[in-house]
Amino acid sequence: MTYKSQSVAKLYFIAAIALFAAQILFGLILGLQYLIGDFLFPAIPFNVARMVHTNALIVWLLMAFMGASYYLVPEEAETELFAPWLATAMFWIFLLAAAATVAGYLLFSYSDLAALTMNELLPTMGREFLEQPTITKLGIVVVALAFLFNIGITILKGRKTVVNLVLLMGLTGLAVFFLFSFYNPTNLVLDKYYWWWVVHLWVEGVWELILGAILAFVLIKVTGVDREVIEKWLYIIIAMTLITGIVGTGHHFFWIGTPEYWQWWGSIFSALEPIPFFMMTVFAFNMVNKRRREHPNKAAVLWALGTAVMAFLGAGVWGFLHTLSPVNYYTHGSQITAAHGHMAFYGAYVMINLTIISYAMPLLRGRNAANSNKQQTLEMWSFWLMTISMVFITLFLTGAGILQVYLQRVAEAPQPFMAVQDQIALFYWLREIAGLIFLIGVVTYIASFFIGQDEPEVVLGES
Amino acid sequence: MSGAFTKTMARNIFYGGSAFFFLLFLALTFDSMGQLPSRDNRAALSGPMGPQIAKGKMLWEENDCIGCHTLLGEGAYFAPELGNVYVRFGKSTDAIKGFIASRPANGIPGRRSMPQFNFNDEELTALAEFLKYVSEINSAGWPPNDQG
């Protein structure tokens, strides 16, 4: 850690990891509710548990993006953060807002929460992933603006690197497209059309810029490869991301009342969306192979390579699997979608954040370069436990999805939704078991911060 | 990457490509907005049932129905698709109202059950009219059959 103000990132990372653990616990509740339908009913109905699961994910990813920015922007800009106090203040506001929102989900019925937060003044609630009360959404805007201001001024007053510029573009896009969450017309087609401007243009657009910038930063640090080379890769990857991903939004406009030409635009462009992810994989392995030095933080290198592979598999391959409109006609809104969602979010966004945390946390906690051998071993165990169990979660959901699609939509005598659900329960059991192993991975991950912390850090001998 | 391909070229492809395809996306959006009136069943919104439909959408949102169900395929995959429930229930708003009103408050032992929301008749009508409106949106032939 070169600049004192980078230390604010630590708060964000700790809160992110805590929310990650909460997300997984609620994921296990959901998985069980798929099998034991009245589990925790009516105290925590499925929709409430799901809101906690998805909203905790979104908030912790945002927290980790912010932590990553506070860590890497000063280092790239070679200057202290403009206002560290503002970053700290915003952290507590964000954390309190998130905690209050989750408490609201769990303590009140959703309709009471809507009444309590005066949703009728500016109705934005009750849409997937955007379930937060309007007041929380306004809070997110305030936090995002203060964050962008802080990061932006820091970048302006310091060295301008491509990593910082791309990161800033991604973060600005994140804030701008979030504003569409306030547009909620009665016309359902318009509602859905612009809802995707938040959801798709985040995860298949501007978030990939953030992902690319963080990955480039970590690769510069751990491989020592010339910055010029890495920046060229970064530009070409994000170019392909936006060239394919923006019009690729059309793969959500097949069946929601929009004109049918979107079946062509959406299919063709989203079929190209795996390309930037594939380039990212090639990029990461190339840079590590061409490394000019061995970095003692082996765990961070593993996470970086893992991100590149799993993002390609989850977002690229599993996305392509059901993105062509003739296929999507049958798979739309089935467990296939869930399979893709799980691996894509884990591979791209969970893993990139665990990469930067893995790289930065030892430095934030006073190490010179890396954790102790014991800590790194545990962390790498957690990498494999989480990653392999996520592969299996995805495979089991895919199996469930194929059966569901066949029984409910393809077979000669299509069966009702609930009848089909009963028949694919085996896959849900297997998914839940894989989820339990994922939880063991999370526990191992958290343990790696404490067990072995008192041991000396890894120092590389002459190689 | 070879030396002939410079960082400046990569940067220009990024800015040029992104700008071009974003403009293309805006153009397609503009065209879509022009076509929507003939597809999105907006006539129903300004018709006699308009206020009920608007109220129904509000109820749909304020009870987080999307947290279990899909609507035109989007939402959660825990409970049946509702974009075509009006068709599946024999084009009867009464059947929809009856189903929602009859959910047991404490669920069904061992099985998934929709919560009892204690809606009054006016609210039930609003929800049913909203679902009827959705079923009459032109969704390009999706879902493949009545099971959703």
Coordinates of C-alpha atoms in Angstrom, one line a residue:
Chain A
M1 CA 0.0 0.0 0.0
T2 CA 1.6 3.2 -1.2
Y3 CA -0.9 5.9 -0.2
K4 CA -2.4 6.2 3.3
S5 CA -5.9 7.0 2.0
Q6 CA -6.1 3.6 0.2
S7 CA -6.9 2.1 3.7
V8 CA -10.5 3.2 3.4
A9 CA -10.9 0.3 1.0
K10 CA -10.6 -2.1 3.9
L11 CA -14.0 -1.1 5.4
Y12 CA -15.7 -1.7 2.1
F13 CA -14.1 -5.1 1.6
I14 CA -15.0 -6.3 5.1
A15 CA -18.6 -5.3 4.7
A16 CA -18.7 -6.9 1.2
I17 CA -17.5 -10.2 2.6
A18 CA -20.1 -10.1 5.4
L19 CA -22.9 -9.5 2.9
F20 CA -21.5 -12.2 0.7
A21 CA -21.9 -14.7 3.6
A22 CA -25.5 -13.5 4.2
Q23 CA -26.2 -13.9 0.5
I24 CA -25.1 -17.5 0.5
L25 CA -27.1 -18.3 3.7
F26 CA -30.3 -17.0 2.1
G27 CA -29.4 -18.9 -1.1
L28 CA -29.5 -22.1 0.9
I29 CA -32.8 -21.2 2.4
L30 CA -34.2 -20.6 -1.1
G31 CA -32.8 -23.9 -2.3
L32 CA -34.5 -25.7 0.5
Q33 CA -37.8 -23.9 -0.2
Y34 CA -37.7 -25.3 -3.7
L35 CA -37.9 -28.7 -2.1
I36 CA -39.7 -28.2 1.2
G37 CA -42.2 -25.7 0.0
D38 CA -43.4 -24.5 3.4
F39 CA -39.9 -24.1 4.9
L40 CA -40.0 -20.9 7.0
F41 CA -43.5 -20.2 5.6
P42 CA -45.2 -17.7 6.2
A43 CA -42.4 -16.0 8.3
I44 CA -39.9 -15.8 5.4
P45 CA -41.7 -16.5 2.2
F46 CA -39.7 -17.4 -0.9
N47 CA -39.9 -13.9 -2.4
V48 CA -38.5 -12.3 0.7
A49 CA -35.6 -14.7 1.0
R50 CA -34.9 -14.1 -2.7
M51 CA -34.9 -10.4 -2.3
V52 CA -32.3 -10.7 0.4
H53 CA -30.3 -13.2 -1.7
T54 CA -30.2 -11.0 -4.8
N55 CA -30.1 -7.6 -3.1
A56 CA -27.3 -8.6 -0.8
L57 CA -25.4 -9.8 -3.9
I58 CA -25.9 -6.5 -5.7
V59 CA -25.0 -4.4 -2.7
W60 CA -21.8 -6.4 -1.8
L61 CA -20.7 -6.3 -5.4
L62 CA -21.2 -2.5 -5.4
M63 CA -19.4 -2.2 -2.1
A64 CA -16.5 -4.2 -3.4
F65 CA -16.3 -2.2 -6.6
M66 CA -16.1 0.9 -4.4
G67 CA -13.5 -0.6 -2.2
A68 CA -11.5 -1.7 -5.3
S69 CA -11.8 1.9 -6.7
Y70 CA -10.6 3.5 -3.4
Y71 CA -7.7 1.0 -3.4
L72 CA -6.5 1.2 -7.0
V73 CA -7.4 4.8 -8.1
P74 CA -4.9 6.5 -5.7
E75 CA -2.2 4.0 -6.6
E76 CA -2.8 4.5 -10.3
A77 CA -3.1 8.2 -10.1
E78 CA -0.1 8.4 -7.8
T79 CA -1.8 10.7 -5.4
E80 CA -3.9 10.5 -2.2
L81 CA -7.6 10.2 -2.4
F82 CA -9.3 13.6 -2.7
A83 CA -11.5 13.2 0.4
P84 CA -10.9 10.0 2.5
W85 CA -13.4 11.3 5.1
L86 CA -16.1 11.4 2.4
A87 CA -15.4 7.8 1.5
T88 CA -15.7 6.8 5.1
A89 CA -18.9 8.7 5.7
M90 CA -20.4 7.3 2.5
F91 CA -19.4 3.8 3.6
W92 CA -21.5 4.1 6.8
I93 CA -24.4 5.7 5.0
F94 CA -24.4 2.9 2.5
L95 CA -24.0 0.2 5.1
L96 CA -26.8 1.6 7.2
A97 CA -29.1 2.0 4.2
A98 CA -28.4 -1.6 3.2
A99 CA -28.9 -3.0 6.7
A100 CA -32.2 -1.0 7.1
T101 CA -33.5 -2.2 3.8
V102 CA -32.8 -5.9 4.6
A103 CA -34.3 -5.4 8.1
G104 CA -37.3 -3.9 6.3
Y105 CA -37.6 -6.9 4.0
L106 CA -37.5 -9.3 7.0
L107 CA -39.5 -7.5 9.6
F108 CA -42.4 -6.1 7.6
S109 CA -44.6 -7.6 4.9
Y110 CA -43.4 -6.1 1.5
S111 CA -46.7 -4.2 1.1
D112 CA -46.3 -2.6 4.6
L113 CA -42.7 -1.7 3.7
A114 CA -44.0 -0.1 0.5
A115 CA -46.6 1.9 2.5
L116 CA -44.1 2.8 5.2
T117 CA -41.6 4.2 2.7
M118 CA -44.3 6.0 0.8
N119 CA -43.8 4.1 -2.5
E120 CA -46.9 5.7 -3.9
L121 CA -45.1 9.1 -4.2
L122 CA -42.7 7.7 -6.7
P123 CA -43.4 4.0 -7.3
T124 CA -40.3 2.1 -8.1
M125 CA -40.6 -1.0 -5.9
G126 CA -41.6 -4.6 -6.7
R127 CA -39.5 -5.0 -9.9
E128 CA -36.9 -7.8 -10.0
F129 CA -33.6 -6.8 -8.5
L130 CA -35.0 -3.2 -8.0
E131 CA -37.1 -4.1 -5.0
Q132 CA -35.4 -1.6 -2.8
P133 CA -37.7 1.1 -1.4
T134 CA -37.5 4.4 -3.4
I135 CA -35.8 6.1 -0.4
T136 CA -33.1 3.5 -0.5
K137 CA -32.7 4.0 -4.3
L138 CA -32.3 7.7 -3.7
G139 CA -29.7 6.9 -1.0
I140 CA -27.8 4.8 -3.6
V141 CA -27.8 7.8 -6.0
V142 CA -26.4 10.1 -3.3
V143 CA -23.7 7.6 -2.3
A144 CA -22.8 6.9 -6.0
L145 CA -22.6 10.6 -6.7
A146 CA -20.3 11.3 -3.7
F147 CA -18.2 8.3 -4.7
L148 CA -17.9 9.4 -8.3
F149 CA -17.0 12.9 -7.2
N150 CA -14.3 11.6 -4.9
I151 CA -12.8 9.2 -7.4
G152 CA -13.2 11.6 -10.3
I153 CA -11.3 14.5 -8.6
T154 CA -8.6 12.1 -7.5
I155 CA -8.1 10.9 -11.1
L156 CA -8.2 14.5 -12.4
K157 CA -5.5 15.7 -10.1
G158 CA -3.2 12.7 -10.6
R159 CA -1.6 10.6 -13.2
K160 CA -4.1 9.6 -15.9
T161 CA -3.9 5.9 -16.6
V162 CA -6.0 3.8 -18.9
V163 CA -7.0 1.6 -16.0
N164 CA -8.3 4.6 -14.1
L165 CA -10.1 6.1 -17.1
V166 CA -11.8 2.8 -18.0
L167 CA -12.8 2.3 -14.4
L168 CA -14.2 5.8 -14.2
M169 CA -16.2 5.3 -17.4
G170 CA -17.6 2.0 -16.0
L171 CA -18.6 3.6 -12.7
T172 CA -20.1 6.6 -14.4
G173 CA -22.1 4.3 -16.6
L174 CA -23.2 2.4 -13.6
A175 CA -24.6 5.5 -11.9
V176 CA -26.2 6.9 -15.1
F177 CA -28.0 3.7 -16.1
F178 CA -29.2 3.2 -12.5
L179 CA -31.4 6.3 -13.0
F180 CA -33.7 4.3 -15.3
S181 CA -34.8 2.4 -12.1
F182 CA -36.9 5.5 -11.3
Y183 CA -38.9 5.2 -14.6
N184 CA -41.8 2.9 -13.9
P185 CA -44.8 3.5 -16.2
T186 CA -48.0 1.6 -16.0
N187 CA -47.4 0.3 -19.6
L188 CA -45.7 -3.0 -18.8
V189 CA -43.8 -3.2 -22.1
L190 CA -42.2 0.2 -21.5
D191 CA -41.5 -0.7 -17.9
K192 CA -39.7 -3.9 -19.0
Y193 CA -37.9 -2.2 -21.9
Y194 CA -36.2 0.4 -19.7
W195 CA -35.8 -2.0 -16.7
W196 CA -33.3 -3.8 -18.9
W197 CA -31.4 -0.5 -19.4
V198 CA -30.5 -0.9 -15.7
V199 CA -30.0 -4.6 -15.6
H200 CA -28.5 -5.6 -18.9
L201 CA -26.5 -2.4 -19.5
W202 CA -25.1 -2.9 -16.1
V203 CA -24.0 -6.6 -16.2
E204 CA -23.4 -7.0 -19.9
G205 CA -22.2 -3.4 -20.4
V206 CA -20.6 -1.0 -18.0
W207 CA -19.8 -3.5 -15.2
E208 CA -17.6 -5.3 -17.7
L209 CA -15.5 -2.1 -17.9
I210 CA -15.1 -2.2 -14.2
L211 CA -14.2 -5.9 -14.3
G212 CA -11.7 -5.3 -17.1
A213 CA -10.0 -2.4 -15.3
I214 CA -9.7 -4.3 -12.0
L215 CA -8.3 -7.3 -13.8
A216 CA -5.8 -5.2 -15.7
F217 CA -4.7 -3.5 -12.5
V218 CA -4.1 -6.8 -10.7
L219 CA -2.3 -8.3 -13.7
I220 CA 0.0 -5.3 -13.9
K221 CA 0.8 -5.8 -10.3
V222 CA 1.3 -9.5 -10.1
T223 CA 2.9 -10.2 -13.5
G224 CA 5.1 -7.1 -14.0
V225 CA 4.2 -7.1 -17.7
D226 CA 4.6 -3.8 -19.4
R227 CA 1.6 -1.5 -18.8
E228 CA 1.4 -0.6 -22.5
V229 CA 0.7 -4.2 -23.4
I230 CA -2.0 -4.7 -20.8
E231 CA -3.7 -1.4 -21.6
K232 CA -3.9 -2.3 -25.3
W233 CA -5.6 -5.6 -24.3
L234 CA -8.0 -3.8 -22.0
Y235 CA -9.1 -1.4 -24.7
I236 CA -9.7 -4.1 -27.2
I237 CA -11.6 -6.3 -24.7
I238 CA -13.9 -3.5 -23.6
A239 CA -14.4 -2.4 -27.2
M240 CA -15.7 -5.9 -28.0
T241 CA -17.8 -5.8 -24.9
L242 CA -19.7 -2.7 -25.9
I243 CA -19.8 -3.4 -29.6
T244 CA -21.6 -6.7 -28.9
G245 CA -23.2 -6.0 -25.6
I246 CA -25.2 -2.8 -26.3
V247 CA -27.3 -4.1 -29.2
G248 CA -27.1 -7.5 -27.4
T249 CA -29.6 -6.0 -25.0
G250 CA -32.0 -7.1 -27.7
H251 CA -31.9 -10.7 -26.5
H252 CA -34.2 -9.5 -23.7
F253 CA -36.6 -8.0 -26.2
F254 CA -37.8 -11.2 -27.9
W255 CA -41.0 -11.9 -25.9
I256 CA -42.0 -8.8 -24.0
G257 CA -44.1 -7.0 -26.6
T258 CA -41.3 -5.4 -28.5
P259 CA -41.1 -5.7 -32.3
E260 CA -40.0 -9.0 -33.7
Y261 CA -36.9 -7.7 -35.5
W262 CA -35.3 -7.8 -32.1
Q263 CA -35.1 -11.6 -32.5
W264 CA -32.5 -11.0 -35.2
W265 CA -30.6 -8.1 -33.6
G266 CA -30.6 -9.8 -30.2
S267 CA -29.6 -13.2 -31.4
I268 CA -26.8 -12.0 -33.6
F269 CA -25.2 -9.5 -31.3
S270 CA -25.6 -11.5 -28.1
A271 CA -24.1 -14.6 -29.9
L272 CA -21.0 -12.4 -30.2
E273 CA -21.0 -11.5 -26.5
P274 CA -18.7 -14.5 -25.6
I275 CA -15.9 -13.0 -27.7
P276 CA -14.8 -10.4 -25.2
F277 CA -14.9 -13.0 -22.4
F278 CA -12.8 -15.4 -24.5
M279 CA -10.3 -12.6 -25.2
M280 CA -10.2 -11.9 -21.4
T281 CA -9.3 -15.6 -20.8
V282 CA -6.5 -15.5 -23.4
F283 CA -5.4 -12.1 -22.0
A284 CA -5.1 -13.3 -18.4
F285 CA -3.2 -16.5 -19.3
N286 CA -0.9 -14.7 -21.7
M287 CA 0.0 -12.1 -19.2
V288 CA 0.7 -14.7 -16.5
N289 CA 2.8 -16.8 -18.9
K290 CA 4.8 -13.7 -19.9
R291 CA 5.2 -12.6 -16.3
R292 CA 8.5 -10.8 -15.5
R293 CA 8.5 -11.8 -11.9
E294 CA 7.0 -14.3 -9.5
H295 CA 4.6 -12.6 -7.1
P296 CA 4.4 -14.1 -3.6
N297 CA 0.6 -13.7 -3.6
K298 CA -0.2 -17.0 -5.4
A299 CA -3.8 -16.8 -4.3
A300 CA -4.4 -13.5 -6.0
V301 CA -3.0 -14.9 -9.3
L302 CA -5.3 -17.9 -9.0
W303 CA -8.3 -15.7 -8.5
A304 CA -7.4 -13.6 -11.5
L305 CA -7.0 -16.6 -13.8
G306 CA -10.2 -18.1 -12.3
T307 CA -12.2 -15.0 -13.0
A308 CA -11.1 -15.1 -16.7
V309 CA -12.1 -18.7 -17.1
M310 CA -15.3 -18.7 -15.1
A311 CA -16.6 -15.5 -16.6
F312 CA -16.1 -17.0 -20.0
L313 CA -17.9 -20.2 -19.0
G314 CA -20.7 -18.6 -17.1
A315 CA -21.4 -15.4 -19.0
G316 CA -20.0 -16.6 -22.4
V317 CA -20.8 -20.2 -22.8
W318 CA -23.9 -20.5 -20.6
G319 CA -25.2 -17.2 -22.0
F320 CA -24.8 -18.4 -25.6
L321 CA -26.5 -21.6 -24.7
H322 CA -30.0 -20.0 -24.6
T323 CA -29.5 -16.6 -26.3
L324 CA -30.6 -17.5 -29.9
S325 CA -34.3 -16.6 -30.2
P326 CA -35.4 -20.1 -31.5
V327 CA -33.8 -21.7 -28.4
N328 CA -34.8 -18.9 -26.1
Y329 CA -38.4 -19.4 -27.2
Y330 CA -38.4 -22.7 -25.2
T331 CA -35.9 -21.8 -22.4
H332 CA -37.0 -18.3 -21.5
G333 CA -37.7 -17.9 -17.8
S334 CA -36.8 -21.5 -16.9
Q335 CA -34.1 -23.0 -14.7
I336 CA -31.7 -22.6 -17.7
T337 CA -31.9 -18.9 -17.0
A338 CA -31.1 -19.5 -13.3
A339 CA -28.2 -21.8 -14.2
H340 CA -26.7 -19.1 -16.4
G341 CA -27.3 -16.3 -13.8
H342 CA -25.5 -18.2 -11.1
M343 CA -22.4 -19.0 -12.9
A344 CA -22.2 -15.7 -14.7
F345 CA -22.5 -13.6 -11.6
Y346 CA -20.0 -15.8 -9.7
G347 CA -17.5 -16.1 -12.6
A348 CA -17.5 -12.5 -13.6
Y349 CA -18.4 -10.3 -10.6
V350 CA -17.9 -12.4 -7.5
M351 CA -14.6 -13.6 -8.6
I352 CA -13.2 -10.3 -9.8
N353 CA -14.0 -8.8 -6.4
L354 CA -12.4 -11.7 -4.6
T355 CA -9.4 -11.2 -6.9
I356 CA -8.9 -7.5 -5.9
I357 CA -9.6 -8.4 -2.2
S358 CA -7.1 -11.2 -2.4
Y359 CA -4.5 -8.9 -3.8
A360 CA -5.2 -5.8 -1.6
M361 CA -6.3 -7.2 1.7
P362 CA -2.8 -8.4 2.8
L363 CA -1.4 -5.0 2.0
L364 CA -4.2 -3.2 3.8
R365 CA -3.5 -5.4 6.8
G366 CA 0.1 -4.5 7.0
R367 CA 1.8 -7.2 4.9
N368 CA 4.5 -6.2 2.4
A369 CA 3.2 -8.3 -0.5
A370 CA 1.3 -11.4 0.5
N371 CA -0.3 -13.5 3.3
S372 CA 1.4 -16.4 5.1
N373 CA 1.6 -19.7 3.4
K374 CA -1.1 -21.2 5.6
Q375 CA -3.5 -18.4 4.8
Q376 CA -2.9 -18.7 1.1
T377 CA -3.3 -22.5 1.2
L378 CA -6.7 -22.0 2.9
E379 CA -7.7 -19.3 0.5
M380 CA -6.9 -21.5 -2.5
W381 CA -8.9 -24.3 -0.9
S382 CA -11.8 -21.9 -0.7
F383 CA -11.3 -21.0 -4.3
W384 CA -11.6 -24.6 -5.4
L385 CA -14.5 -25.4 -3.1
M386 CA -16.5 -22.4 -4.2
T387 CA -15.6 -22.7 -7.9
I388 CA -16.2 -26.4 -8.2
S389 CA -19.4 -26.3 -6.3
M390 CA -20.6 -23.4 -8.5
V391 CA -19.9 -25.5 -11.6
F392 CA -22.0 -28.3 -10.1
I393 CA -24.8 -25.9 -9.1
T394 CA -24.8 -24.7 -12.7
L395 CA -24.8 -28.2 -14.1
F396 CA -27.7 -29.4 -11.8
L397 CA -29.8 -26.3 -12.6
T398 CA -29.1 -26.9 -16.3
G399 CA -30.3 -30.5 -15.9
A400 CA -33.4 -29.3 -14.1
G401 CA -33.9 -26.7 -16.8
I402 CA -33.6 -29.1 -19.7
L403 CA -36.2 -31.4 -18.1
Q404 CA -38.5 -28.5 -17.2
V405 CA -38.4 -27.2 -20.7
Y406 CA -39.1 -30.6 -22.2
L407 CA -42.0 -31.6 -19.9
Q408 CA -43.6 -28.1 -19.7
R409 CA -43.0 -26.7 -23.2
V410 CA -41.8 -29.3 -25.7
A411 CA -43.5 -32.7 -24.9
E412 CA -46.7 -33.6 -26.8
A413 CA -48.8 -33.3 -23.6
P414 CA -47.3 -30.3 -21.8
Q415 CA -47.6 -30.5 -18.1
P416 CA -48.4 -27.7 -15.6
F417 CA -45.6 -25.9 -13.9
M418 CA -46.0 -27.4 -10.5
A419 CA -46.4 -30.9 -11.7
V420 CA -43.1 -30.5 -13.6
Q421 CA -41.4 -29.0 -10.5
D422 CA -42.2 -32.2 -8.5
Q423 CA -40.6 -34.3 -11.2
I424 CA -37.3 -32.5 -11.3
A425 CA -36.8 -32.3 -7.5
L426 CA -33.8 -34.7 -7.6
F427 CA -31.8 -31.9 -9.4
Y428 CA -32.9 -29.4 -6.8
W429 CA -31.6 -31.7 -4.0
L430 CA -28.3 -32.1 -5.8
R431 CA -28.1 -28.3 -6.3
E432 CA -28.7 -27.8 -2.5
I433 CA -25.9 -30.2 -1.6
A434 CA -23.6 -28.3 -4.0
G435 CA -24.8 -25.2 -2.3
L436 CA -23.8 -26.5 1.1
I437 CA -20.3 -27.2 -0.2
F438 CA -20.2 -23.7 -1.5
L439 CA -21.0 -22.5 2.0
I440 CA -18.1 -24.6 3.3
G441 CA -16.0 -22.7 0.8
V442 CA -17.2 -19.4 2.1
V443 CA -16.4 -20.4 5.7
T444 CA -12.9 -21.5 4.6
Y445 CA -12.5 -18.2 2.8
I446 CA -13.4 -16.2 5.9
A447 CA -11.1 -18.4 8.0
S448 CA -8.2 -17.6 5.7
F449 CA -8.2 -14.1 7.0
F450 CA -7.6 -15.3 10.6
I451 CA -5.9 -18.7 10.6
G452 CA -2.2 -18.2 9.9
Q453 CA -2.4 -14.4 10.2
D454 CA 0.2 -14.5 12.9
E455 CA 2.7 -16.4 10.7
P456 CA 5.3 -14.6 8.5
E457 CA 4.3 -13.8 5.0
V458 CA 5.5 -15.7 1.9
V459 CA 8.7 -14.3 0.5
L460 CA 10.0 -15.7 -2.7
G461 CA 13.6 -16.9 -2.8
E462 CA 15.7 -16.6 -6.0
S463 CA 13.9 -18.3 -8.8
Chain B
M1 CA -0.7 -8.8 -30.0
S2 CA 1.6 -7.7 -32.7
G3 CA 3.5 -4.5 -32.8
A4 CA 1.6 -3.1 -35.8
F5 CA -1.6 -2.9 -33.8
T6 CA -1.1 0.0 -31.4
K7 CA -2.8 1.0 -28.2
T8 CA -4.1 4.1 -30.0
M9 CA -5.8 1.9 -32.6
A10 CA -7.3 -0.2 -29.8
R11 CA -8.5 3.0 -28.1
N12 CA -10.1 4.3 -31.2
I13 CA -11.9 1.1 -31.9
F14 CA -13.3 1.3 -28.3
Y15 CA -14.5 4.9 -28.6
G16 CA -15.7 4.6 -32.2
G17 CA -17.3 1.2 -31.8
S18 CA -19.1 2.0 -28.6
A19 CA -20.4 5.3 -29.9
F20 CA -21.6 3.8 -33.1
F21 CA -23.4 0.8 -31.6
F22 CA -24.9 2.9 -28.8
L23 CA -26.3 5.2 -31.5
L24 CA -27.6 2.2 -33.4
F25 CA -29.2 1.0 -30.2
L26 CA -30.9 4.3 -29.7
A27 CA -32.1 4.3 -33.3
L28 CA -33.6 0.8 -32.8
T29 CA -35.2 2.0 -29.6
F30 CA -36.7 5.0 -31.4
D31 CA -38.2 2.7 -34.0
S32 CA -39.5 0.3 -31.4
M33 CA -41.2 3.1 -29.5
G34 CA -43.0 3.9 -32.8
Q35 CA -44.2 0.3 -33.2
L36 CA -45.2 -0.4 -29.6
P37 CA -48.7 1.2 -29.8
S38 CA -49.8 -1.6 -32.1
R39 CA -48.4 -4.3 -29.9
D40 CA -48.4 -3.4 -26.2
N41 CA -52.1 -3.3 -25.6
R42 CA -52.0 0.4 -24.5
A43 CA -55.6 0.8 -25.6
A44 CA -56.6 -1.2 -22.5
L45 CA -54.8 1.4 -20.4
S46 CA -56.8 4.2 -21.7
G47 CA -60.0 2.2 -21.8
P48 CA -62.7 1.8 -19.1
M49 CA -60.6 -0.7 -17.2
G50 CA -57.5 1.6 -17.3
P51 CA -57.6 2.7 -13.6
Q52 CA -58.1 -0.9 -12.4
I53 CA -55.2 -2.1 -14.5
A54 CA -53.0 0.7 -13.1
K55 CA -54.1 -0.2 -9.6
G56 CA -53.5 -3.9 -10.3
K57 CA -49.9 -3.2 -11.5
M58 CA -49.3 -1.2 -8.3
L59 CA -50.6 -4.2 -6.2
W60 CA -48.5 -6.5 -8.3
E61 CA -45.4 -4.5 -7.4
E62 CA -46.2 -3.7 -3.8
N63 CA -46.6 -7.4 -3.0
D64 CA -43.5 -8.4 -4.9
C65 CA -45.3 -11.0 -7.0
I66 CA -42.2 -11.0 -9.3
G67 CA -40.3 -12.6 -6.3
C68 CA -41.9 -15.9 -7.0
H69 CA -43.6 -15.7 -10.4
T70 CA -42.4 -14.8 -13.9
L71 CA -44.4 -12.3 -16.0
L72 CA -43.7 -12.7 -19.7
G73 CA -40.8 -14.9 -18.6
E74 CA -39.1 -12.5 -16.4
G75 CA -39.0 -12.8 -12.6
A76 CA -38.4 -15.8 -10.3
Y77 CA -38.8 -19.4 -11.2
F78 CA -40.5 -20.6 -8.1
A79 CA -44.1 -20.3 -9.2
P80 CA -46.0 -20.4 -12.5
E81 CA -45.8 -17.9 -15.4
L82 CA -48.6 -15.3 -15.1
G83 CA -48.3 -13.5 -18.4
N84 CA -50.8 -16.0 -19.8
V85 CA -52.6 -17.0 -16.6
Y86 CA -55.8 -15.3 -17.9
V87 CA -55.7 -17.7 -20.9
R88 CA -54.8 -20.7 -18.8
F89 CA -57.7 -20.0 -16.5
G90 CA -60.1 -20.1 -19.3
K91 CA -60.2 -16.3 -19.9
S92 CA -61.9 -15.8 -16.6
T93 CA -61.0 -13.0 -14.3
D94 CA -63.3 -14.6 -11.7
A95 CA -61.1 -17.7 -11.7
I96 CA -58.0 -15.6 -11.0
K97 CA -59.8 -13.8 -8.2
G98 CA -61.0 -17.0 -6.7
F99 CA -57.5 -18.6 -6.8
I100 CA -55.8 -15.6 -5.1
A101 CA -58.6 -15.3 -2.4
S102 CA -58.5 -19.0 -1.5
R103 CA -54.9 -19.4 -0.5
P104 CA -54.6 -20.8 3.0
A105 CA -53.0 -18.4 5.5
N106 CA -50.6 -20.9 6.9
G107 CA -49.6 -22.5 3.7
I108 CA -49.9 -26.2 2.7
P109 CA -47.8 -28.7 4.7
G110 CA -44.6 -29.6 2.8
R111 CA -45.6 -27.8 -0.4
R112 CA -45.1 -24.4 -2.0
S113 CA -48.1 -22.2 -1.5
M114 CA -48.9 -18.6 -2.4
P115 CA -49.4 -16.4 0.7
Q116 CA -52.8 -15.2 1.7
F117 CA -52.7 -11.4 0.9
N118 CA -56.2 -10.6 2.3
F119 CA -57.2 -8.5 -0.7
N120 CA -60.7 -7.0 -0.9
D121 CA -62.8 -7.6 -3.9
E122 CA -61.8 -4.3 -5.5
E123 CA -58.2 -5.2 -5.2
L124 CA -58.8 -8.7 -6.6
T125 CA -60.5 -7.2 -9.6
A126 CA -57.6 -4.8 -10.2
L127 CA -55.1 -7.7 -10.1
A128 CA -57.2 -9.8 -12.4
E129 CA -57.7 -6.9 -14.9
F130 CA -53.9 -6.3 -14.8
L131 CA -53.2 -9.9 -15.7
K132 CA -55.8 -9.9 -18.4
Y133 CA -54.2 -6.8 -19.9
V134 CA -50.8 -8.5 -19.8
S135 CA -52.1 -11.6 -21.6
E136 CA -53.3 -9.3 -24.4
I137 CA -49.8 -7.9 -25.1
N138 CA -48.4 -9.2 -28.4
S139 CA -45.5 -11.3 -27.1
A140 CA -44.5 -12.8 -30.4
G141 CA -46.2 -16.1 -29.7
W142 CA -44.6 -16.7 -26.4
P143 CA -45.1 -18.8 -24.2
P144 CA -45.1 -21.9 -26.4
N145 CA -48.3 -23.3 -24.8
D146 CA -50.9 -22.5 -22.1
Q147 CA -48.8 -24.0 -19.4
G148 CA -46.5 -21.0 -19.7

